[in-house]
Coordinates of C-alpha atoms in Angstrom, one line a residue:
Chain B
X1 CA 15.2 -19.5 -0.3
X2 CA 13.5 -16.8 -2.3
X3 CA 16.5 -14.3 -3.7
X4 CA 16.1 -11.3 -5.5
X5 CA 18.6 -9.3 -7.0
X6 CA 19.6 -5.7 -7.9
X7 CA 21.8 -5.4 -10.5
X8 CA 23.8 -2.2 -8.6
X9 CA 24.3 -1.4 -4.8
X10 CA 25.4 2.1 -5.3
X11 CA 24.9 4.4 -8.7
X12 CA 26.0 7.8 -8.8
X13 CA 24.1 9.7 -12.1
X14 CA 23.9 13.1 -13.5
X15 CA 20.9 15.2 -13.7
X16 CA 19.2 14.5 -17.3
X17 CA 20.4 10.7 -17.6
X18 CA 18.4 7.5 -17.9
X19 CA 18.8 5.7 -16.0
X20 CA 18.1 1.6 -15.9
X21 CA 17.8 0.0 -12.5
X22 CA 17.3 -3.9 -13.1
X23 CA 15.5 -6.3 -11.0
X24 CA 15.1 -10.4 -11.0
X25 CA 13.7 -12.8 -9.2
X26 CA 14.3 -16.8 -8.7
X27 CA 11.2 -18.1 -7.9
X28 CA 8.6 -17.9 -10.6
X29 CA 6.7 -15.0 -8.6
X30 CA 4.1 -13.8 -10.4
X31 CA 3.9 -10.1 -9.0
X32 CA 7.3 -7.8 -8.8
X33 CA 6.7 -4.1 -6.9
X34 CA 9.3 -0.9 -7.6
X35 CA 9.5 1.4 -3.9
X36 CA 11.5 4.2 -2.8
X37 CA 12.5 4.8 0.2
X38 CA 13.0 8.0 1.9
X39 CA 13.7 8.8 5.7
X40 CA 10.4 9.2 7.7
X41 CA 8.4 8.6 4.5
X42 CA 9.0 4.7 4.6
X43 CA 8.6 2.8 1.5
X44 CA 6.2 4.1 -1.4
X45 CA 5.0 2.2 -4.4
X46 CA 6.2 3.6 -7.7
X47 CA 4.7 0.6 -10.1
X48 CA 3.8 -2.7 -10.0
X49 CA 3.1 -5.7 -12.0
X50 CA 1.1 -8.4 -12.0
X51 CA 2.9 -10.7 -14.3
X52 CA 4.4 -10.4 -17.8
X53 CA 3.6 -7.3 -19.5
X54 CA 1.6 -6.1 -16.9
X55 CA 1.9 -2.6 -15.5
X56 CA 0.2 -0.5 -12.9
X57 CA 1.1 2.9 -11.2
X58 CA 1.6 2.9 -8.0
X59 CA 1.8 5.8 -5.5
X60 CA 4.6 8.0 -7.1
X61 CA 5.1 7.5 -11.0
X62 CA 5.6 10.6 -11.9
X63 CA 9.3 10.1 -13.8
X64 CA 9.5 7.0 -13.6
X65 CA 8.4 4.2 -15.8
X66 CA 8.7 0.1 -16.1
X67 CA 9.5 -3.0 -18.6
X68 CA 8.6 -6.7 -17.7
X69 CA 9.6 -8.4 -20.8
X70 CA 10.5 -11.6 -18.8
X71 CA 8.6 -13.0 -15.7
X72 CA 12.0 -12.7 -13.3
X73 CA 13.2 -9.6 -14.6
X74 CA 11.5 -6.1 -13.8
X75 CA 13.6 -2.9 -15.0
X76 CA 13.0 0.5 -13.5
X77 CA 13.8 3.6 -15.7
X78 CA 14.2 7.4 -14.9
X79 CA 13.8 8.8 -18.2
X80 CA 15.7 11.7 -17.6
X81 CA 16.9 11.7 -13.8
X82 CA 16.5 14.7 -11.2
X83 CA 18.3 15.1 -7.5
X84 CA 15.0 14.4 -6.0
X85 CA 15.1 11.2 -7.5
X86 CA 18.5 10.6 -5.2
X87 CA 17.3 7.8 -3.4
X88 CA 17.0 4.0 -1.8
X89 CA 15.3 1.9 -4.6
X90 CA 14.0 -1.3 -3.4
X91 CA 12.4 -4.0 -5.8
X92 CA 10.3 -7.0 -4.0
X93 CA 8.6 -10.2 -5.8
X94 CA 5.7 -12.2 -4.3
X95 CA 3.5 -15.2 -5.3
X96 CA 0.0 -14.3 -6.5
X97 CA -2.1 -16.1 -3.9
X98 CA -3.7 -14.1 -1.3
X99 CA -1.5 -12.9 2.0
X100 CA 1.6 -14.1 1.0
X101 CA 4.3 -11.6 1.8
X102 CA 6.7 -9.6 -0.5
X103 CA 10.6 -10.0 -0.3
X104 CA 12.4 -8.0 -1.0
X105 CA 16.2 -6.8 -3.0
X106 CA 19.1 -5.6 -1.1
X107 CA 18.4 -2.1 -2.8
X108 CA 20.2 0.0 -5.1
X109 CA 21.9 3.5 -3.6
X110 CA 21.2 6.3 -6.2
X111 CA 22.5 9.5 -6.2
X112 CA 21.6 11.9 -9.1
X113 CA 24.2 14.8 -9.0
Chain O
X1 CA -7.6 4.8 1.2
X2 CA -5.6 2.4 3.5
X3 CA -2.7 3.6 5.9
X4 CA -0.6 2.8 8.7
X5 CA 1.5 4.7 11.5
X6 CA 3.9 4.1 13.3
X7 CA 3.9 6.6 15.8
X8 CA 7.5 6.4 17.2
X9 CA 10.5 7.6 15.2
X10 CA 12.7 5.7 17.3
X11 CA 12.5 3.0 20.6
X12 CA 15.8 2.6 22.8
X13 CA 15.4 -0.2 25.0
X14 CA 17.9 -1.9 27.3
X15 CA 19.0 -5.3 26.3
X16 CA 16.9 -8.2 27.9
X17 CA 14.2 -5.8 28.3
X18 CA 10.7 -6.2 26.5
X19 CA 10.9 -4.0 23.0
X20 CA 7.3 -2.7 21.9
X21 CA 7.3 -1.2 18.3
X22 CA 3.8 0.5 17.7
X23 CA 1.4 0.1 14.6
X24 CA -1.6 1.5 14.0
X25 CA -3.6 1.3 10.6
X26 CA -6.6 2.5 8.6
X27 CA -8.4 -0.1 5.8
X28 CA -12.2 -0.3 4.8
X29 CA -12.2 -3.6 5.5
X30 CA -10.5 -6.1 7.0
X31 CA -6.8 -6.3 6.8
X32 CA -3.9 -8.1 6.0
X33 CA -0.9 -7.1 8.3
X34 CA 2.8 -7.5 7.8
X35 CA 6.1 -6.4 9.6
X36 CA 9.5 -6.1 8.4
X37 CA 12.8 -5.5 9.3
X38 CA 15.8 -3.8 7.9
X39 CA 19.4 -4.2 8.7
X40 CA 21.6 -1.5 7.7
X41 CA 22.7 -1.6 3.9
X42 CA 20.0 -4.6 3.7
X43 CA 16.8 -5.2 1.8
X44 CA 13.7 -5.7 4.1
X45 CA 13.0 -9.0 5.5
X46 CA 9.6 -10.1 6.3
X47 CA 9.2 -11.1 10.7
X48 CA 5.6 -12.1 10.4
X49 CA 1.7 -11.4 9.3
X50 CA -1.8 -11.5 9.9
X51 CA -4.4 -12.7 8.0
X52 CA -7.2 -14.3 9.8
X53 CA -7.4 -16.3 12.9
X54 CA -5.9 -16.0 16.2
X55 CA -5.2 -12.7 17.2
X56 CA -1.4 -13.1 18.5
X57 CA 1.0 -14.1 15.9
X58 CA 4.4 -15.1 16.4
X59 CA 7.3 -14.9 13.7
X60 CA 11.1 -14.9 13.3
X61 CA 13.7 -14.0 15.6
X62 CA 11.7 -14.6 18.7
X63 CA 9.0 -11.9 17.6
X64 CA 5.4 -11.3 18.0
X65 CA 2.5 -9.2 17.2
X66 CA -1.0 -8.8 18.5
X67 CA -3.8 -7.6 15.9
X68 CA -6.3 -5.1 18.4
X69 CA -9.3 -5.1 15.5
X70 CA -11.1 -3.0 18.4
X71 CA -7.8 -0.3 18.4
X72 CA -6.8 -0.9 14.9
X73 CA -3.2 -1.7 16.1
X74 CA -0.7 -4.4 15.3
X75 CA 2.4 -3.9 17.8
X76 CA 5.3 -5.6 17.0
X77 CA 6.7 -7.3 20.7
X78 CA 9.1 -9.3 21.6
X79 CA 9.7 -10.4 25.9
X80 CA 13.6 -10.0 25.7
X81 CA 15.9 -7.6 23.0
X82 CA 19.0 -8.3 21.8
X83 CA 21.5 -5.5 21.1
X84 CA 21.4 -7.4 17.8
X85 CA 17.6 -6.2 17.2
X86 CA 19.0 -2.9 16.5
X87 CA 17.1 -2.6 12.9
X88 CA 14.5 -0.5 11.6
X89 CA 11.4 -2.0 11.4
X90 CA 8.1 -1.3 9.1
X91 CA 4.6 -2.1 9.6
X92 CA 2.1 -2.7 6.5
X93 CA -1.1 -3.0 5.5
X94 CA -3.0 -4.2 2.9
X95 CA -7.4 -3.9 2.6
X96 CA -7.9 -7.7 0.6
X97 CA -10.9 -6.4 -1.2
X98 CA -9.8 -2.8 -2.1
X99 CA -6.1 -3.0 -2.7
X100 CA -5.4 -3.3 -6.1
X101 CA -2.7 -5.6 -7.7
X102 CA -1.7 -6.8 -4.0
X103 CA -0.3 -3.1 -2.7
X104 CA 0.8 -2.9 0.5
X105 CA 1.1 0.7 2.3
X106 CA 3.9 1.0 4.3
X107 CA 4.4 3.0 7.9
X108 CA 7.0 5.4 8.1
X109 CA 9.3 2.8 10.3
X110 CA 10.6 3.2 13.6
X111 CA 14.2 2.5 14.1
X112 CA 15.0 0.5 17.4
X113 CA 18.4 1.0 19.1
X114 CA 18.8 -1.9 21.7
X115 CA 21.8 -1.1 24.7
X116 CA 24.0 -3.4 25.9

């Protein structure tokens, strides 16, 4: 089975922290997505990447930005965090080839007080 | 730009009945469709997709979905609901040909409360 983890279920922060949300993967997956989700605003795309030192912006950057130093490992970072960055982070790995699905981490709970 | 909705915030359904969860998308071309579910304090997990071919697609947990290229829908059915199909449950969509680096847009999801 495909497992990806997140290193934290629940991190409370303080406004003006970085903050370091870490990501890995078991299965060699070439692609590794960042989302938040919000309530009635599903799942958006904050970056992607398409393998090792690859980067793109997804949806919502703004504030956030990305390290893939390692092919299972892809880090999140809020430079310097904000309350509306108080939120469900979800990081998801998937093979390259065309159609094959995402899956997905359990999530990590943020709240930025 | 591709999108999808989900037009239903929530479904209630009575156990053993047929549950219907409602997609609906926009791509320029032709898509690739997905659905997920999400147990409380869980990641998602993938139920099923379309890519090409027949039309009805079946998936985990006794779940289905029919692509409508005519309606642009992908509904999410299954005949008989458990009370342990209370999840909330995302629709996706991806255009193959415009979607850079494999993005997929998500519907806001539509939480389905089964009764016993």
């Amino acid at each position: 089975d495909v497992k990806v983890t997140q290193s934290s279920r629940y991190l409370v922060k303080r406004t003006g922290e970085k903050v370091f949300l870490e990501c890995v993967q078991d299965m060699d997956h070439e692609n590794m997505f960042w989302y938040r989700q919000d309530p009635g605003l599903g799942l958006r795309l904050i970056y992607f990447s398409y393998d090792v030192k690859m980067k793109e912006k997804g949806d919502i950057p703004e504030g956030y930005s990305v390290s893939r130093e390692k092919k299972e490992r892809f880090s999140l970072i809020l430079e310097s965090a904000s309350t509306n960055q108080t939120s469900m982070y979800l990081c998801a790995s998937r093979l390259r080839l065309a159609g094959n699905e995402q899956f997905f981490g359990p999530g990590t709970r943020l709240t930025v007080l | 730009a591709q999108s999808v909705a989900q037009p239903e915030d929530q479904v209630n359904v009575a156990e053993g009945n047929p549950l219907t969860v409602k997609c609906t998308y926009s791509v320029s071309g032709n898509p690739y469709l997905f659905w997920y579910v999400q147990y409380p304090n869980r990641g998602l997990q993938f139920l099923l997709k379309y890519i090409t071919g027949d039309n009805l697609v079946k998936g985990s947990y006794g779940f289905e979905a029919e692509f409508n290229k005519s309606q642009t829908s992908f509904h999410l059915k299954k005949p008989s609901a458990l009370v342990s199909d209370s999840a909330l449950y995302f629709c996706a969509v991806r255009d193959p040909i415009k979607a850079a680096g494999n993005k997929l847009t998500f519907g806001g999801g539509t939480r389905v409360l089964v009764k016993p």
